Short mmCIF file of C-alpha atoms in Angstrom, two decimals:
data_model
loop_
_atom_site.label_atom_id
_atom_site.label_comp_id
_atom_site.label_asym_id
_atom_site.label_seq_id
_atom_site.Cartn_x
_atom_site.Cartn_y
_atom_site.Cartn_z
CA MET A 1 18.68 11.58 -0.24
CA ARG A 2 18.75 8.79 2.31
CA PRO A 3 18.93 5.19 1.06
CA ALA A 4 15.80 3.04 1.06
CA ARG A 5 15.21 0.49 3.78
CA LEU A 6 12.84 -2.45 4.24
CA VAL A 7 11.95 -2.81 7.93
CA ILE A 8 10.77 -6.22 9.14
CA LEU A 9 9.19 -6.75 12.56
CA ARG A 10 7.79 -9.94 14.04
CA HIS A 11 5.47 -10.73 16.93
CA ARG A 12 5.55 -14.43 17.71
CA GLY A 13 2.72 -14.92 20.16
CA ALA A 14 1.45 -18.25 18.86
CA ALA A 15 2.92 -21.58 17.79
CA SER A 16 5.37 -21.49 14.90
CA ASP A 17 2.90 -23.32 12.65
CA ALA A 18 -0.01 -20.96 13.47
CA PRO A 19 -1.22 -18.59 10.72
CA THR A 20 0.61 -15.28 10.30
CA LEU A 21 -1.05 -11.96 9.55
CA ALA A 22 1.14 -9.55 7.58
CA ILE A 23 0.66 -5.80 8.05
CA VAL A 24 2.39 -3.68 5.41
CA GLY A 25 2.81 0.08 5.75
CA LYS A 26 3.87 2.74 3.28
CA GLY A 27 6.79 4.69 4.74
CA VAL A 28 7.61 7.61 2.46
CA THR A 29 9.33 9.83 5.01
CA PHE A 30 9.15 12.84 2.70
CA ASP A 31 7.44 13.11 -0.67
CA SER A 32 8.43 15.99 -2.94
CA GLY A 33 6.71 14.29 -5.87
CA GLY A 34 10.06 13.67 -7.54
CA LEU A 35 10.31 15.06 -11.06
CA SER A 36 6.50 15.27 -11.04
CA LEU A 37 7.06 17.95 -8.41
CA LYS A 38 4.26 18.82 -6.01
CA PRO A 39 3.27 22.48 -5.57
CA THR A 40 4.48 24.08 -2.34
CA ASP A 41 1.14 23.83 -0.54
CA GLY A 42 0.85 20.17 -1.48
CA MET A 43 4.35 19.45 -0.17
CA LEU A 44 4.08 21.06 3.25
CA THR A 45 2.49 18.04 4.94
CA MET A 46 4.45 15.38 3.09
CA LYS A 47 6.52 14.41 6.12
CA CYS A 48 3.26 12.62 7.03
CA ASP A 49 3.44 10.35 3.99
CA MET A 50 4.84 7.65 6.29
CA ALA A 51 1.53 7.33 8.15
CA GLY A 52 0.92 3.80 6.85
CA ALA A 53 4.25 2.65 8.29
CA ALA A 54 3.53 4.52 11.53
CA THR A 55 0.16 2.79 11.77
CA MET A 56 1.82 -0.59 11.29
CA LEU A 57 4.36 0.21 14.02
CA GLY A 58 1.58 1.34 16.36
CA ALA A 59 -0.35 -1.86 15.73
CA LEU A 60 2.71 -4.04 16.40
CA ARG A 61 3.47 -2.15 19.60
CA ALA A 62 -0.10 -2.59 20.85
CA ILE A 63 -0.06 -6.29 19.95
CA ALA A 64 3.21 -6.73 21.87
CA LEU A 65 2.01 -4.78 24.94
CA LEU A 66 -1.19 -6.81 25.04
CA LYS A 67 0.81 -10.03 24.60
CA LEU A 68 -1.67 -11.28 22.03
CA LYS A 69 -1.35 -14.96 21.17
CA VAL A 70 -1.05 -14.39 17.45
CA ASN A 71 1.75 -14.31 14.89
CA VAL A 72 2.09 -10.99 13.10
CA LEU A 73 4.62 -9.84 10.53
CA GLY A 74 5.12 -6.10 10.11
CA LEU A 75 6.73 -4.69 6.96
CA CYS A 76 7.40 -1.14 5.91
CA GLY A 77 9.38 0.31 3.05
CA LEU A 78 11.14 3.49 4.11
CA VAL A 79 12.11 5.92 1.34
CA GLU A 80 12.32 9.59 0.43
CA ASN A 81 10.87 10.70 -2.90
CA MET A 82 13.18 13.49 -4.02
CA THR A 83 14.62 15.08 -7.11
CA GLY A 84 18.29 14.65 -7.99
CA PRO A 85 20.66 12.66 -10.21
CA ALA A 86 19.20 9.32 -9.08
CA ALA A 87 15.53 10.36 -9.42
CA MET A 88 13.15 8.24 -11.47
CA LYS A 89 12.26 9.69 -14.86
CA LEU A 90 8.92 9.62 -16.62
CA GLY A 91 9.01 6.79 -19.12
CA ASP A 92 11.40 4.65 -17.07
CA VAL A 93 10.54 0.95 -17.02
CA LEU A 94 11.17 -0.70 -13.66
CA HIS A 95 11.52 -4.41 -13.02
CA ALA A 96 9.77 -5.65 -9.87
CA ARG A 97 11.11 -8.64 -7.98
CA ASN A 98 8.13 -10.78 -9.05
CA GLY A 99 8.99 -10.26 -12.73
CA LYS A 100 6.40 -7.56 -13.50
CA THR A 101 7.57 -4.54 -15.47
CA ILE A 102 6.24 -1.08 -14.59
CA GLU A 103 6.20 1.98 -16.81
CA VAL A 104 6.54 5.17 -14.77
CA HIS A 105 3.97 7.77 -15.87
CA ASN A 106 4.07 9.83 -12.69
CA THR A 107 6.94 9.95 -10.21
CA ASP A 108 4.47 11.19 -7.59
CA ALA A 109 2.84 7.74 -7.64
CA GLU A 110 5.84 6.35 -5.80
CA GLY A 111 4.20 4.93 -2.69
CA ARG A 112 2.61 2.08 -4.60
CA LEU A 113 6.05 1.07 -5.90
CA VAL A 114 7.31 0.86 -2.32
CA LEU A 115 4.28 -1.15 -1.23
CA ALA A 116 4.61 -3.48 -4.20
CA ASP A 117 8.11 -4.44 -3.11
CA ALA A 118 6.98 -5.19 0.45
CA LEU A 119 3.91 -7.14 -0.73
CA ILE A 120 6.03 -9.31 -3.01
CA TRP A 121 8.50 -9.96 -0.20
CA ALA A 122 5.72 -10.97 2.20
CA CYS A 123 4.14 -13.40 -0.28
CA LYS A 124 7.43 -14.92 -1.40
CA HIS A 125 9.24 -15.31 1.91
CA GLU A 126 6.54 -15.56 4.57
CA SER A 127 3.46 -17.26 3.06
CA PRO A 128 1.10 -15.21 5.27
CA ALA A 129 -2.46 -16.33 5.93
CA SER A 130 -3.60 -12.81 5.01
CA ILE A 131 -2.18 -9.35 4.30
CA VAL A 132 -3.47 -5.91 5.21
CA ASP A 133 -1.67 -2.88 3.82
CA LEU A 134 -2.16 0.72 4.94
CA ALA A 135 -1.07 3.76 2.99
CA THR A 136 -1.60 7.46 2.43
CA LEU A 137 -1.85 6.47 -1.20
CA THR A 138 -4.07 8.88 -3.15
CA GLY A 139 -5.55 12.33 -3.04
CA GLY A 140 -8.46 10.78 -4.93
CA VAL A 141 -9.68 8.94 -1.84
CA VAL A 142 -9.81 12.27 0.01
CA THR A 143 -11.93 13.70 -2.82
CA ALA A 144 -14.24 10.68 -2.63
CA LEU A 145 -14.55 10.17 1.12
CA GLY A 146 -13.11 13.28 2.77
CA SER A 147 -11.57 12.86 6.22
CA THR A 148 -14.41 10.72 7.56
CA PHE A 149 -13.82 7.31 6.00
CA ALA A 150 -10.74 5.50 4.74
CA GLY A 151 -11.08 3.61 1.45
CA LEU A 152 -11.18 -0.19 1.81
CA PHE A 153 -10.42 -2.58 -1.02
CA CYS A 154 -10.90 -6.25 -0.16
CA GLU A 155 -12.37 -8.96 -2.35
CA ASP A 156 -12.03 -11.74 0.24
CA ASP A 157 -15.28 -12.12 2.18
CA ALA A 158 -13.74 -13.71 5.28
CA LEU A 159 -10.98 -11.12 5.66
CA ARG A 160 -13.42 -8.29 5.01
CA GLY A 161 -15.71 -9.68 7.71
CA ARG A 162 -12.87 -9.66 10.24
CA LEU A 163 -12.01 -6.09 9.29
CA GLU A 164 -15.63 -5.06 9.75
CA GLN A 165 -15.56 -6.57 13.25
CA ALA A 166 -12.36 -4.64 13.96
CA MET A 167 -14.01 -1.46 12.70
CA ALA A 168 -16.94 -1.92 15.04
CA THR A 169 -14.61 -2.52 18.00
CA SER A 170 -12.07 0.22 17.31
CA GLY A 171 -14.29 3.02 16.05
CA GLU A 172 -12.16 3.41 12.94
CA ARG A 173 -14.24 3.84 9.78
CA TRP A 174 -13.72 2.79 6.20
CA TRP A 175 -15.90 2.40 3.14
CA ARG A 176 -15.56 -0.43 0.67
CA LEU A 177 -14.76 0.61 -2.90
CA PRO A 178 -14.95 -1.69 -5.94
CA MET A 179 -12.05 -3.31 -7.75
CA ASP A 180 -13.27 -5.17 -10.83
CA GLN A 181 -11.07 -6.51 -13.63
CA GLU A 182 -11.82 -3.39 -15.70
CA TYR A 183 -9.83 -1.32 -13.21
CA ARG A 184 -6.90 -3.73 -13.38
CA ASP A 185 -7.03 -3.48 -17.16
CA MET A 186 -6.78 0.32 -16.86
CA MET A 187 -3.27 -0.14 -15.51
CA LYS A 188 -1.89 -2.01 -18.52
CA SER A 189 0.97 -0.41 -20.44
CA PRO A 190 1.88 -0.63 -24.14
CA VAL A 191 5.60 -0.93 -23.31
CA ALA A 192 5.54 -2.78 -19.95
CA ASP A 193 3.17 -5.00 -18.03
CA ILE A 194 1.54 -2.13 -16.14
CA LEU A 195 1.63 1.64 -15.55
CA ASN A 196 2.26 3.10 -12.14
CA SER A 197 -0.45 5.70 -12.86
CA ASN A 198 -2.94 5.95 -15.69
CA PRO A 199 -2.82 9.52 -17.07
CA ASN A 200 -6.61 9.76 -17.49
CA ARG A 201 -6.93 9.96 -13.66
CA LYS A 202 -10.27 8.12 -13.66
CA ALA A 203 -11.07 6.26 -10.43
CA HIS A 204 -7.73 7.29 -9.01
CA PRO A 205 -7.96 5.57 -5.59
CA ILE A 206 -9.07 2.39 -7.34
CA GLN A 207 -6.13 2.69 -9.72
CA GLY A 208 -3.81 2.51 -6.73
CA ALA A 209 -5.47 -0.62 -5.41
CA ALA A 210 -5.60 -2.19 -8.87
CA PHE A 211 -1.87 -1.57 -9.28
CA LEU A 212 -1.09 -3.23 -5.95
CA SER A 213 -3.17 -6.27 -6.83
CA TYR A 214 -0.51 -7.28 -9.38
CA PHE A 215 1.94 -7.87 -6.53
CA VAL A 216 -0.14 -10.06 -4.21
CA GLU A 217 -0.37 -13.79 -4.85
CA PRO A 218 -3.98 -14.62 -5.88
CA LYS A 219 -4.26 -17.29 -3.17
CA VAL A 220 -3.45 -14.82 -0.36
CA PRO A 221 -6.42 -12.91 1.15
CA TRP A 222 -5.51 -9.22 0.96
CA ALA A 223 -6.94 -5.88 1.96
CA HIS A 224 -5.71 -2.42 0.97
CA ILE A 225 -6.74 0.54 3.14
CA ASP A 226 -6.12 4.01 1.73
CA ILE A 227 -5.80 6.26 4.78
CA ALA A 228 -4.86 9.48 2.98
CA GLY A 229 -7.88 11.35 4.33
CA VAL A 230 -7.95 10.03 7.89
CA HIS A 231 -4.34 9.65 8.99
CA ALA A 232 -4.06 12.95 10.89
#
């Protein structure tokens, strides 16, 4: 298994004191499911589980080629999710760099752990004006929206408005899904701060977004886009 890496890219097209947009991508280069092993058919396409990171790289390349006068930070966590002596175990409690503890209930919910690390890093070290993350995060969003719309989670009206303008310009499509406090409460653990996956599987794409919300500073406008159904 290859070691994990955090890739950091910067486009400095504006003044140093101008606002910075952070784009965070999930980069699981192969996802076996870990000890929560995927079935063969479900594993065949898992070299594509880095599509969020690939989307971030594509966006940064386009921004650079167009010489846009904006400041953009690109982050992606690159990992493989494999079995082996170093694999996570169900019941493990992980300590995130922002102090949150996470009980592992499903090793196949690994992408959100990778994103959490990058989101914390962005908030702590970069103070971005806003964050957009992209990830092939859940099969549940494919069940809900198929391959027509991505799932959008964004509680900030201004950021959501800018994303809607981008959608109209680009032709990409997403559908806003809710993320109330009840969903965040679903992620609480009796032995840690939160679970990485609630075993009841209710509202599974919203679970993923609710989990990530624990790793973004409340003052930072943030959007999560689950592209599991539309990345191909």
